Amino acid sequence: YHKPVVIQDQVLGELTLDKDYDTFEGEIQWCGKNVSLSLEVNAESKPSWTRARSAAKKLLADCETWNKAMRELAAKNLTELANNWLSQDEENPRNPETDPITEEELSRRISMTSLSVTSGGSFTAWFDCDEMFTDHAVTVHGSLKKGLKAANIEG
């Protein structure tokens, strides 16, 4: 039981099973950037490992499209909130009344740090938000079948 379970995947690289959390952990190149990858599986069910890897590869194969869509959804849903946070931030000299954060700017400033994919094809992407929401993260949830569902702030 204590022997590590490691999968070498040609696309996803080395994935190590974390038996405490039923996840395979690794690192991928997402649109040219290092991103932590977590595959949520049933540790006892190898078919779930295959399905999660397959879902992650589908996302990765089309990362430019998914990346753009995720950033656009986050910008559409969270720009107003970013400006509310900016107006509360007494240490930031920027005035959201005269110099608001735009959707384009929010989309540009966030960067993916990790991606979690389930064996059912659902996923959550975490983005660093360049301090627009202090030390919180932006998350985007979706699935391969239904597309993007929501963008939120978590932290």
Coordinates of C-alpha atoms in Angstrom, one line a residue:
Y1 CA 0.0 0.0 0.0
H2 CA 2.9 2.4 0.7
K3 CA 4.6 1.9 -2.6
P4 CA 3.9 5.1 -4.7
V5 CA 1.7 4.6 -7.7
V6 CA 3.1 6.6 -10.6
I7 CA 1.8 6.8 -14.2
Q8 CA 4.1 8.0 -17.0
D9 CA 1.8 9.6 -19.6
Q10 CA 3.1 10.8 -23.0
V11 CA 1.0 13.9 -22.9
L12 CA 0.5 14.6 -19.2
G13 CA 3.9 13.5 -18.0
E14 CA 4.5 11.9 -14.6
L15 CA 1.4 11.6 -12.4
T16 CA 1.6 10.4 -8.8
L17 CA -1.4 9.0 -6.9
D18 CA -2.2 10.7 -3.7
K19 CA -4.1 7.9 -2.0
D20 CA -5.3 10.2 0.9
Y21 CA -7.2 12.4 -1.6
D22 CA -7.9 10.0 -4.5
T23 CA -6.1 12.2 -6.9
F24 CA -3.2 11.9 -9.4
E25 CA -0.9 15.0 -9.1
G26 CA 1.4 16.3 -11.8
E27 CA 2.4 19.3 -13.8
I28 CA 1.5 20.2 -17.3
Q29 CA 2.3 22.9 -19.9
W30 CA -1.0 24.8 -20.3
C31 CA -0.6 27.2 -23.3
G32 CA 3.1 27.4 -22.6
K33 CA 2.8 27.9 -18.8
N34 CA 3.5 25.4 -16.0
V35 CA 0.3 24.5 -14.3
S36 CA -0.4 22.0 -11.5
L37 CA -2.7 19.2 -12.6
S38 CA -4.9 17.2 -10.3
L39 CA -7.0 14.2 -11.6
E40 CA -9.8 13.3 -9.3
V41 CA -10.2 9.5 -9.5
N42 CA -11.4 6.5 -7.5
A43 CA -8.0 5.0 -6.4
E44 CA -9.5 1.5 -6.5
S45 CA -10.9 1.9 -10.0
K46 CA -8.3 2.0 -12.8
P47 CA -11.0 2.8 -15.5
S48 CA -11.6 6.1 -13.6
W49 CA -7.9 6.9 -14.0
T50 CA -8.1 6.4 -17.7
R51 CA -11.3 8.6 -18.0
A52 CA -9.7 11.4 -16.0
R53 CA -6.5 11.3 -18.1
S54 CA -8.6 11.3 -21.3
A55 CA -10.6 14.3 -20.1
A56 CA -7.4 16.2 -19.2
K57 CA -5.9 15.5 -22.6
K58 CA -9.0 16.8 -24.4
L59 CA -8.8 20.1 -22.4
L60 CA -5.1 20.3 -23.1
A61 CA -5.4 19.5 -26.8
D62 CA -7.7 22.6 -27.1
C63 CA -6.1 24.7 -24.4
E64 CA -6.0 27.9 -26.5
T65 CA -9.8 27.8 -27.0
W66 CA -10.6 26.8 -23.4
N67 CA -8.1 29.4 -22.0
K68 CA -9.7 32.2 -24.0
A69 CA -13.2 31.1 -23.0
M70 CA -12.3 30.8 -19.3
R71 CA -10.6 34.2 -19.2
E72 CA -13.6 35.8 -21.0
L73 CA -16.1 34.3 -18.6
A74 CA -14.1 35.4 -15.6
A75 CA -13.9 38.9 -17.0
K76 CA -17.6 39.1 -17.9
N77 CA -18.6 37.8 -14.4
L78 CA -16.0 39.4 -12.2
T79 CA -14.9 42.8 -13.6
E80 CA -17.6 44.7 -11.7
L81 CA -16.6 42.9 -8.5
A82 CA -12.9 43.7 -9.1
N83 CA -13.8 47.4 -9.3
N84 CA -15.8 47.1 -6.0
W85 CA -12.8 45.6 -4.4
L86 CA -10.5 48.3 -5.8
S87 CA -12.8 51.0 -4.4
Q88 CA -12.4 49.4 -0.9
D89 CA -8.6 49.1 -1.1
E90 CA -7.3 52.1 0.7
E91 CA -3.7 51.3 -0.1
N92 CA -4.2 51.2 -3.9
P93 CA -4.1 54.8 -5.3
R94 CA -6.1 53.7 -8.4
N95 CA -9.6 55.2 -8.5
P96 CA -12.1 52.8 -10.1
E97 CA -14.4 55.8 -10.9
T98 CA -11.8 57.4 -13.2
D99 CA -9.6 54.4 -14.0
P100 CA -11.7 51.2 -13.7
I101 CA -10.4 47.7 -14.3
T102 CA -11.8 46.7 -17.7
E103 CA -12.9 43.2 -18.8
E104 CA -9.9 43.1 -21.2
E105 CA -7.5 44.0 -18.4
L106 CA -9.0 41.4 -16.0
S107 CA -8.8 38.8 -18.7
R108 CA -5.1 39.7 -19.3
R109 CA -4.0 39.9 -15.7
I110 CA -5.3 36.5 -14.5
S111 CA -3.1 33.4 -15.0
M112 CA -3.9 29.8 -14.5
T113 CA -2.1 28.1 -11.7
S114 CA -3.8 24.8 -11.4
L115 CA -6.4 22.6 -13.1
S116 CA -8.4 19.8 -11.5
V117 CA -10.2 17.3 -13.7
T118 CA -12.6 14.5 -12.7
S119 CA -13.1 11.1 -14.4
G120 CA -16.6 12.4 -15.5
G121 CA -15.0 15.3 -17.5
S122 CA -15.8 18.1 -15.0
F123 CA -13.1 20.6 -14.3
T124 CA -12.1 23.5 -12.1
A125 CA -9.3 25.9 -13.1
W126 CA -7.7 28.2 -10.5
F127 CA -6.2 31.5 -11.6
D128 CA -3.9 33.9 -9.8
C129 CA -5.6 37.2 -10.0
D130 CA -2.6 39.6 -9.7
E131 CA -3.9 41.0 -6.4
M132 CA -7.1 42.3 -7.9
F133 CA -9.0 40.3 -5.2
T134 CA -6.2 40.6 -2.6
D135 CA -5.0 37.1 -2.0
H136 CA -8.0 35.3 -3.3
A137 CA -8.1 33.2 -6.5
V138 CA -10.5 33.2 -9.5
T139 CA -12.0 29.8 -10.2
V140 CA -13.7 28.7 -13.4
H141 CA -15.9 25.6 -13.4
G142 CA -17.1 23.6 -16.3
S143 CA -17.3 20.3 -18.1
L144 CA -16.3 18.9 -21.4
K145 CA -19.9 18.1 -22.3
K146 CA -21.6 21.3 -21.1
G147 CA -18.8 23.8 -21.4
L148 CA -18.2 26.5 -18.9
K149 CA -20.6 26.9 -16.0
A150 CA -19.3 29.6 -13.6
A151 CA -16.5 31.9 -12.6
N152 CA -16.1 32.8 -8.9
I153 CA -13.7 34.2 -6.4
E154 CA -12.4 31.7 -3.8
G155 CA -9.9 32.0 -1.1

